[in-house]
mmCIF file of C-alpha atoms in Angstrom:
data_model
loop_
_atom_site.group_PDB
_atom_site.id
_atom_site.type_symbol
_atom_site.label_atom_id
_atom_site.label_comp_id
_atom_site.label_asym_id
_atom_site.label_seq_id
_atom_site.Cartn_x
_atom_site.Cartn_y
_atom_site.Cartn_z
ATOM 1 C CA MET E 1 17.860 -15.914 -0.440
ATOM 2 C CA LEU E 2 21.102 -17.817 -0.855
ATOM 3 C CA LYS E 3 23.635 -17.921 1.942
ATOM 4 C CA PRO E 4 27.012 -17.628 0.171
ATOM 5 C CA GLY E 5 29.568 -20.116 1.461
ATOM 6 C CA LYS E 6 27.021 -22.057 3.508
ATOM 7 C CA GLY E 7 25.135 -23.933 0.817
ATOM 8 C CA LYS E 8 21.831 -22.926 2.365
ATOM 9 C CA THR E 9 18.847 -20.761 1.598
ATOM 10 C CA HIS E 10 16.330 -19.013 3.777
ATOM 11 C CA ARG E 11 13.242 -16.916 3.250
ATOM 12 C CA ALA E 12 13.716 -13.187 2.680
ATOM 13 C CA TYR E 13 11.199 -10.412 2.075
ATOM 14 C CA MET E 14 10.659 -7.558 -0.347
ATOM 15 C CA TRP E 15 8.897 -4.709 1.457
ATOM 16 C CA SER E 16 6.990 -2.251 -0.710
ATOM 17 C CA TRP E 17 6.454 1.428 0.100
ATOM 18 C CA CYS E 18 4.399 3.524 -2.258
ATOM 19 C CA THR E 19 2.835 6.948 -2.475
ATOM 20 C CA THR E 20 -0.902 6.820 -3.091
ATOM 21 C CA GLN E 21 -2.626 7.386 -6.402
ATOM 22 C CA LEU E 22 -3.952 10.666 -4.948
ATOM 23 C CA HIS E 23 -0.485 12.082 -4.212
ATOM 24 C CA ASP E 24 1.278 14.559 -6.500
ATOM 25 C CA VAL E 25 4.412 12.394 -6.496
ATOM 26 C CA ARG E 26 4.126 8.855 -7.815
ATOM 27 C CA ALA E 27 6.852 6.597 -6.530
ATOM 28 C CA VAL E 28 7.371 3.095 -5.209
ATOM 29 C CA VAL E 29 10.363 1.954 -3.170
ATOM 30 C CA PHE E 30 11.195 -1.702 -2.576
ATOM 31 C CA ASN E 31 13.285 -2.652 0.432
ATOM 32 C CA PHE E 32 14.840 -6.119 0.630
ATOM 33 C CA ALA E 33 15.133 -7.545 4.144
ATOM 34 C CA GLU E 34 15.994 -10.834 5.789
ATOM 35 C CA THR E 35 12.934 -10.820 8.038
ATOM 36 C CA ARG E 36 9.340 -9.645 8.134
ATOM 37 C CA GLY E 37 9.796 -8.148 11.586
ATOM 38 C CA GLY E 38 8.376 -4.733 12.355
ATOM 39 C CA GLN E 39 11.843 -3.329 12.987
ATOM 40 C CA ASN E 40 12.324 -3.236 9.216
ATOM 41 C CA ALA E 41 9.428 -0.805 8.898
ATOM 42 C CA ARG E 42 10.680 1.361 11.745
ATOM 43 C CA ASP E 43 14.214 1.421 10.355
ATOM 44 C CA PHE E 44 13.059 2.257 6.838
ATOM 45 C CA LEU E 45 10.961 5.176 8.116
ATOM 46 C CA LYS E 46 13.749 6.194 10.535
ATOM 47 C CA LEU E 47 11.244 6.208 13.363
ATOM 48 C CA GLY E 48 12.606 7.079 16.765
ATOM 49 C CA THR E 49 15.157 9.486 15.256
ATOM 50 C CA ASP E 50 15.129 13.210 14.487
ATOM 51 C CA ALA E 51 14.719 12.314 10.808
ATOM 52 C CA GLY E 52 11.705 10.091 11.483
ATOM 53 C CA TRP E 53 8.993 10.122 8.838
ATOM 54 C CA LYS E 54 5.651 11.699 9.725
ATOM 55 C CA GLY E 55 2.521 10.901 7.802
ATOM 56 C CA SER E 56 -0.326 8.476 7.236
ATOM 57 C CA LEU E 57 0.433 4.817 6.577
ATOM 58 C CA ILE E 58 -2.258 2.735 4.867
ATOM 59 C CA VAL E 59 -1.918 -0.829 6.081
ATOM 60 C CA ASP E 60 -3.668 -4.084 6.839
ATOM 61 C CA ASP E 61 -3.703 -5.577 10.334
ATOM 62 C CA PHE E 62 -0.124 -6.899 10.212
ATOM 63 C CA SER E 63 1.306 -6.661 13.728
ATOM 64 C CA GLY E 64 4.693 -5.492 12.465
ATOM 65 C CA TYR E 65 3.316 -2.010 11.851
ATOM 66 C CA LYS E 66 1.845 -1.500 15.317
ATOM 67 C CA GLN E 67 4.837 0.174 16.949
ATOM 68 C CA CYS E 68 5.016 2.681 14.106
ATOM 69 C CA PHE E 69 1.791 4.187 15.368
ATOM 70 C CA ASP E 70 3.343 4.879 18.753
ATOM 71 C CA LEU E 71 6.142 6.822 17.058
ATOM 72 C CA GLY E 72 4.265 9.557 15.231
ATOM 73 C CA VAL E 73 2.784 7.710 12.259
ATOM 74 C CA THR E 74 -0.981 7.849 11.665
ATOM 75 C CA GLU E 75 -2.651 4.510 10.966
ATOM 76 C CA VAL E 76 -5.104 4.288 8.077
ATOM 77 C CA GLY E 77 -6.952 1.040 7.447
ATOM 78 C CA CYS E 78 -7.597 -0.665 4.141
ATOM 79 C CA MET E 79 -11.296 -0.968 3.353
ATOM 80 C CA ALA E 80 -10.562 -3.600 0.695
ATOM 81 C CA HIS E 81 -9.185 -5.933 3.369
ATOM 82 C CA ALA E 82 -12.312 -5.455 5.472
ATOM 83 C CA ARG E 83 -14.535 -6.074 2.456
ATOM 84 C CA ARG E 84 -12.603 -9.209 1.518
ATOM 85 C CA LYS E 85 -13.576 -10.914 4.781
ATOM 86 C CA PHE E 86 -17.253 -10.596 3.910
ATOM 87 C CA HIS E 87 -16.757 -11.491 0.268
ATOM 88 C CA GLU E 88 -15.208 -14.782 1.395
ATOM 89 C CA LEU E 89 -18.245 -15.425 3.598
ATOM 90 C CA TRP E 90 -20.583 -14.818 0.706
ATOM 91 C CA ALA E 91 -18.521 -16.700 -1.914
ATOM 92 C CA ASN E 92 -17.764 -19.740 0.242
ATOM 93 C CA HIS E 93 -20.888 -20.048 2.370
ATOM 94 C CA GLN E 94 -23.569 -18.003 0.568
ATOM 95 C CA SER E 95 -23.784 -16.006 3.792
ATOM 96 C CA LYS E 96 -26.619 -13.480 4.017
ATOM 97 C CA VAL E 97 -24.501 -11.456 6.441
ATOM 98 C CA GLY E 98 -21.705 -11.377 3.896
ATOM 99 C CA GLU E 99 -24.109 -10.379 1.140
ATOM 100 C CA GLN E 100 -25.564 -7.517 3.167
ATOM 101 C CA ALA E 101 -22.122 -6.247 4.172
ATOM 102 C CA LEU E 102 -21.025 -6.185 0.538
ATOM 103 C CA LYS E 103 -23.892 -3.807 -0.243
ATOM 104 C CA PHE E 104 -22.574 -1.349 2.342
ATOM 105 C CA PHE E 105 -19.063 -1.582 0.938
ATOM 106 C CA GLN E 106 -20.353 -1.148 -2.604
ATOM 107 C CA ALA E 107 -22.049 2.091 -1.555
ATOM 108 C CA LEU E 108 -18.767 3.368 -0.095
ATOM 109 C CA TYR E 109 -16.894 2.520 -3.278
ATOM 110 C CA ASP E 110 -19.603 4.167 -5.398
ATOM 111 C CA VAL E 111 -18.752 7.438 -3.662
ATOM 112 C CA GLU E 112 -15.065 6.929 -4.427
ATOM 113 C CA ARG E 113 -15.826 6.392 -8.086
ATOM 114 C CA ASP E 114 -17.753 9.668 -8.191
ATOM 115 C CA ALA E 115 -14.939 11.455 -6.336
ATOM 116 C CA ALA E 116 -12.189 10.205 -8.644
ATOM 117 C CA GLY E 117 -11.742 13.474 -10.530
ATOM 118 C CA LEU E 118 -12.062 15.816 -7.567
ATOM 119 C CA GLY E 119 -9.420 17.683 -5.611
ATOM 120 C CA SER E 120 -8.731 16.677 -2.026
ATOM 121 C CA ASP E 121 -11.010 19.316 -0.461
ATOM 122 C CA ASP E 122 -13.973 18.478 -2.690
ATOM 123 C CA ARG E 123 -13.330 14.765 -2.209
ATOM 124 C CA ARG E 124 -13.470 15.218 1.561
ATOM 125 C CA THR E 125 -16.717 17.187 1.283
ATOM 126 C CA LEU E 126 -18.330 14.525 -0.892
ATOM 127 C CA ARG E 127 -17.222 11.751 1.448
ATOM 128 C CA LEU E 128 -18.654 13.497 4.487
ATOM 129 C CA GLU E 129 -21.938 14.139 2.694
ATOM 130 C CA ARG E 130 -22.437 10.711 1.141
ATOM 131 C CA ALA E 131 -19.992 8.151 2.529
ATOM 132 C CA LYS E 132 -20.058 9.004 6.223
ATOM 133 C CA PRO E 133 -23.791 8.232 6.619
ATOM 134 C CA VAL E 134 -23.170 4.866 4.932
ATOM 135 C CA ALA E 135 -20.199 4.188 7.202
ATOM 136 C CA ASP E 136 -22.230 5.102 10.290
ATOM 137 C CA ALA E 137 -24.997 2.735 9.217
ATOM 138 C CA LEU E 138 -22.445 -0.006 8.545
ATOM 139 C CA LYS E 139 -20.933 0.398 12.012
ATOM 140 C CA GLN E 140 -24.347 0.102 13.649
ATOM 141 C CA TRP E 141 -25.104 -2.950 11.531
ATOM 142 C CA LEU E 142 -21.769 -4.570 12.482
ATOM 143 C CA ASP E 143 -22.419 -4.063 16.186
ATOM 144 C CA GLU E 144 -25.964 -5.401 15.996
ATOM 145 C CA HIS E 145 -25.036 -8.540 14.065
ATOM 146 C CA ARG E 146 -22.029 -9.296 16.224
ATOM 147 C CA GLN E 147 -24.393 -9.957 19.126
ATOM 148 C CA LYS E 148 -26.173 -12.617 17.082
ATOM 149 C CA VAL E 149 -23.242 -14.844 16.084
ATOM 150 C CA PRO E 150 -21.061 -17.170 18.188
ATOM 151 C CA ASP E 151 -17.469 -16.336 19.047
ATOM 152 C CA GLY E 152 -14.898 -17.984 16.826
ATOM 153 C CA SER E 153 -17.176 -18.375 13.818
ATOM 154 C CA ALA E 154 -16.116 -17.120 10.396
ATOM 155 C CA THR E 155 -18.876 -14.525 10.565
ATOM 156 C CA ALA E 156 -17.695 -13.290 13.954
ATOM 157 C CA LYS E 157 -14.135 -12.976 12.667
ATOM 158 C CA ALA E 158 -15.265 -10.912 9.683
ATOM 159 C CA LEU E 159 -17.361 -8.644 11.887
ATOM 160 C CA ASP E 160 -14.622 -8.286 14.490
ATOM 161 C CA TYR E 161 -11.982 -7.326 11.934
ATOM 162 C CA SER E 162 -13.981 -4.272 10.860
ATOM 163 C CA ARG E 163 -15.157 -3.397 14.360
ATOM 164 C CA ARG E 164 -11.661 -3.648 15.825
ATOM 165 C CA ARG E 165 -10.150 -1.474 13.093
ATOM 166 C CA TRP E 166 -13.058 0.891 12.640
ATOM 167 C CA GLU E 167 -11.252 4.117 13.549
ATOM 168 C CA ALA E 168 -8.419 3.361 11.131
ATOM 169 C CA LEU E 169 -10.784 2.125 8.409
ATOM 170 C CA THR E 170 -12.834 5.326 8.421
ATOM 171 C CA ARG E 171 -9.975 7.809 8.805
ATOM 172 C CA TYR E 172 -9.996 8.428 5.060
ATOM 173 C CA LEU E 173 -13.431 10.041 5.332
ATOM 174 C CA GLY E 174 -12.015 13.177 6.925
ATOM 175 C CA ASP E 175 -8.975 13.565 4.680
ATOM 176 C CA GLY E 176 -9.380 13.863 0.929
ATOM 177 C CA ARG E 177 -5.701 13.079 0.400
ATOM 178 C CA LEU E 178 -6.164 9.518 1.633
ATOM 179 C CA PRO E 179 -7.473 6.626 -0.487
ATOM 180 C CA ILE E 180 -10.117 4.203 0.715
ATOM 181 C CA ASP E 181 -7.732 1.239 0.475
ATOM 182 C CA ASN E 182 -4.177 0.248 -0.377
ATOM 183 C CA ASN E 183 -4.996 -1.601 -3.592
ATOM 184 C CA TRP E 184 -2.692 0.809 -5.400
ATOM 185 C CA VAL E 185 0.399 -0.460 -3.603
ATOM 186 C CA GLU E 186 -0.764 -4.062 -3.933
ATOM 187 C CA ASN E 187 -0.880 -3.544 -7.689
ATOM 188 C CA GLN E 188 2.720 -2.340 -7.586
ATOM 189 C CA ILE E 189 3.969 -5.493 -5.860
ATOM 190 C CA ARG E 190 2.089 -7.859 -8.168
ATOM 191 C CA PRO E 191 4.961 -8.039 -10.709
ATOM 192 C CA ILE E 192 7.297 -8.962 -7.853
ATOM 193 C CA ALA E 193 4.977 -11.760 -6.761
ATOM 194 C CA LEU E 194 4.650 -13.030 -10.335
ATOM 195 C CA GLY E 195 8.386 -12.875 -10.961
ATOM 196 C CA ARG E 196 9.277 -14.757 -7.808
ATOM 197 C CA SER E 197 8.693 -18.148 -9.422
ATOM 198 C CA ASN E 198 11.126 -17.215 -12.197
ATOM 199 C CA TRP E 199 13.848 -15.576 -10.125
ATOM 200 C CA LEU E 200 13.706 -18.104 -7.280
ATOM 201 C CA PHE E 201 16.623 -16.646 -5.326
ATOM 202 C CA ALA E 202 18.564 -13.535 -4.470
ATOM 203 C CA GLY E 203 22.240 -14.453 -4.398
ATOM 204 C CA SER E 204 22.851 -12.633 -1.124
ATOM 205 C CA LEU E 205 21.479 -9.848 1.052
ATOM 206 C CA ARG E 206 23.558 -7.366 -0.910
ATOM 207 C CA ALA E 207 22.246 -8.716 -4.216
ATOM 208 C CA GLY E 208 18.675 -8.505 -2.941
ATOM 209 C CA LYS E 209 19.136 -4.869 -1.960
ATOM 210 C CA ARG E 210 20.620 -4.071 -5.357
ATOM 211 C CA ALA E 211 17.666 -5.738 -7.068
ATOM 212 C CA ALA E 212 15.271 -3.749 -4.867
ATOM 213 C CA ALA E 213 16.941 -0.480 -5.875
ATOM 214 C CA ILE E 214 16.695 -1.285 -9.598
ATOM 215 C CA MET E 215 13.086 -2.439 -9.251
ATOM 216 C CA SER E 216 12.244 0.774 -7.398
ATOM 217 C CA LEU E 217 13.503 2.881 -10.296
ATOM 218 C CA LEU E 218 11.852 0.766 -12.996
ATOM 219 C CA HIS E 219 8.467 0.507 -11.292
ATOM 220 C CA SER E 220 8.491 4.209 -10.424
ATOM 221 C CA ALA E 221 9.267 5.000 -14.056
ATOM 222 C CA ARG E 222 6.352 2.852 -15.169
ATOM 223 C CA ILE E 223 3.776 4.440 -12.845
ATOM 224 C CA ASN E 224 4.916 7.870 -14.052
ATOM 225 C CA GLY E 225 4.103 6.864 -17.611
ATOM 226 C CA HIS E 226 7.671 6.287 -18.813
ATOM 227 C CA ASP E 227 9.063 3.389 -20.802
ATOM 228 C CA PRO E 228 11.310 1.789 -18.137
ATOM 229 C CA TYR E 229 13.963 0.811 -20.696
ATOM 230 C CA ALA E 230 14.101 4.302 -22.207
ATOM 231 C CA TYR E 231 14.251 5.858 -18.748
ATOM 232 C CA LEU E 232 17.056 3.638 -17.477
ATOM 233 C CA ARG E 233 19.113 3.961 -20.656
ATOM 234 C CA ASP E 234 18.842 7.756 -20.626
ATOM 235 C CA VAL E 235 19.721 8.010 -16.930
ATOM 236 C CA LEU E 236 22.761 5.752 -17.279
ATOM 237 C CA GLU E 237 24.006 7.821 -20.219
ATOM 238 C CA ARG E 238 23.532 11.145 -18.416
ATOM 239 C CA LEU E 239 24.612 10.078 -14.944
ATOM 240 C CA PRO E 240 28.409 10.427 -15.395
ATOM 241 C CA LEU E 241 28.080 14.128 -16.307
ATOM 242 C CA GLN E 242 25.109 15.035 -14.112
ATOM 243 C CA PRO E 243 26.099 17.528 -11.361
ATOM 244 C CA ALA E 244 25.496 16.168 -7.869
ATOM 245 C CA SER E 245 23.379 19.239 -7.102
ATOM 246 C CA ARG E 246 20.973 18.242 -9.902
ATOM 247 C CA ILE E 247 20.857 14.491 -9.358
ATOM 248 C CA GLY E 248 17.222 14.751 -8.290
ATOM 249 C CA GLU E 249 16.281 15.646 -11.867
ATOM 250 C CA LEU E 250 16.901 12.017 -12.803
ATOM 251 C CA LEU E 251 14.327 10.612 -10.388
ATOM 252 C CA PRO E 252 11.411 8.985 -12.236
ATOM 253 C CA HIS E 253 8.804 11.535 -11.136
ATOM 254 C CA ARG E 254 11.025 14.448 -12.279
ATOM 255 C CA TRP E 255 12.754 12.947 -15.293
ATOM 256 C CA ILE E 256 12.279 14.577 -18.693
ATOM 257 C CA ALA E 257 13.655 12.779 -21.714
ATOM 258 C CA VAL E 258 16.211 14.686 -23.774
ATOM 259 C CA PRO E 259 14.894 15.017 -27.343
ATOM 260 C CA ALA E 260 16.941 13.107 -29.893
ATOM 261 C CA LEU E 261 19.035 15.218 -32.260
ATOM 262 C CA HIS E 262 18.471 14.754 -35.985
#
C-alpha cells in the first residue's frame, strides 16, 4: 500500500470472509486492512459488542483468530490443512507415516463426496455412520505414532498439528451445515493472489477499502452464477431510482436481472 505524501509503501492485507458452499446464501466479503493482527477479525465481526456475530468460523491455526473463540464464536478446523502436513511428508520424504495418514484422510473425503447432494440432517447422519469411525481410528493412530517419533521432527510437527486441533478438526462431524475444510474460501481469494502481481499497490487505505468493496460485489456475483459485468452494469443503472427500503434486492445473492425490452 502506498503512503500518500510520504513516498513510502508498506505491506497491507486483504482479509476474506465467505459463507460456505453448504450455506443457502453464497457471498464473499473482502476487507482491506493495514495489518494482519487479530483485532481486524474481531472488529469485522463486531465481537465484544451487542451486535457481535455468532456462528462457526472455519479457520487454520492462525493465532489472530484465537480471541474470537473467547467471544462467542465456535472454532472449526480445516481438514485440508491437517492433510497438507502429511502430504508434504510423503511428497518430500517418501514418509510411510505420511502415506498412511493420507489413506485416513482419503476415507474422510470419500464420505464427503458421497454426502455432496444430501441435506444437512442426512449429511450429519452419514458422517456419524461412516466418517466418525474413521476419525476415531485416525486419532488413535496419531497418538500411537506420536510416541515413536522425536520432538521437533517434521513427522512430530505434522502429528502434533492434528492432535492439538483435533476437537476443532472433527467438529464438522456433528453438524451437517459445516464443510470438512475451508477450501471454498481459499478458492475465492485465489484471483486476489493472482492479481497482486499485476496491481502491485493500493494507492491508500481508502483506495484499498474501495477496491475490497468492489471485489466483494464482483466475486459474490460470480459465485451466484451471474456475469459480473452484467450484474454491475444493471445495479449501477438501477441504483439511482432504487428505494432505500429495497436496496437489499440488488445484493448478488438476491439480484434478478430485468429482462431487456424489445
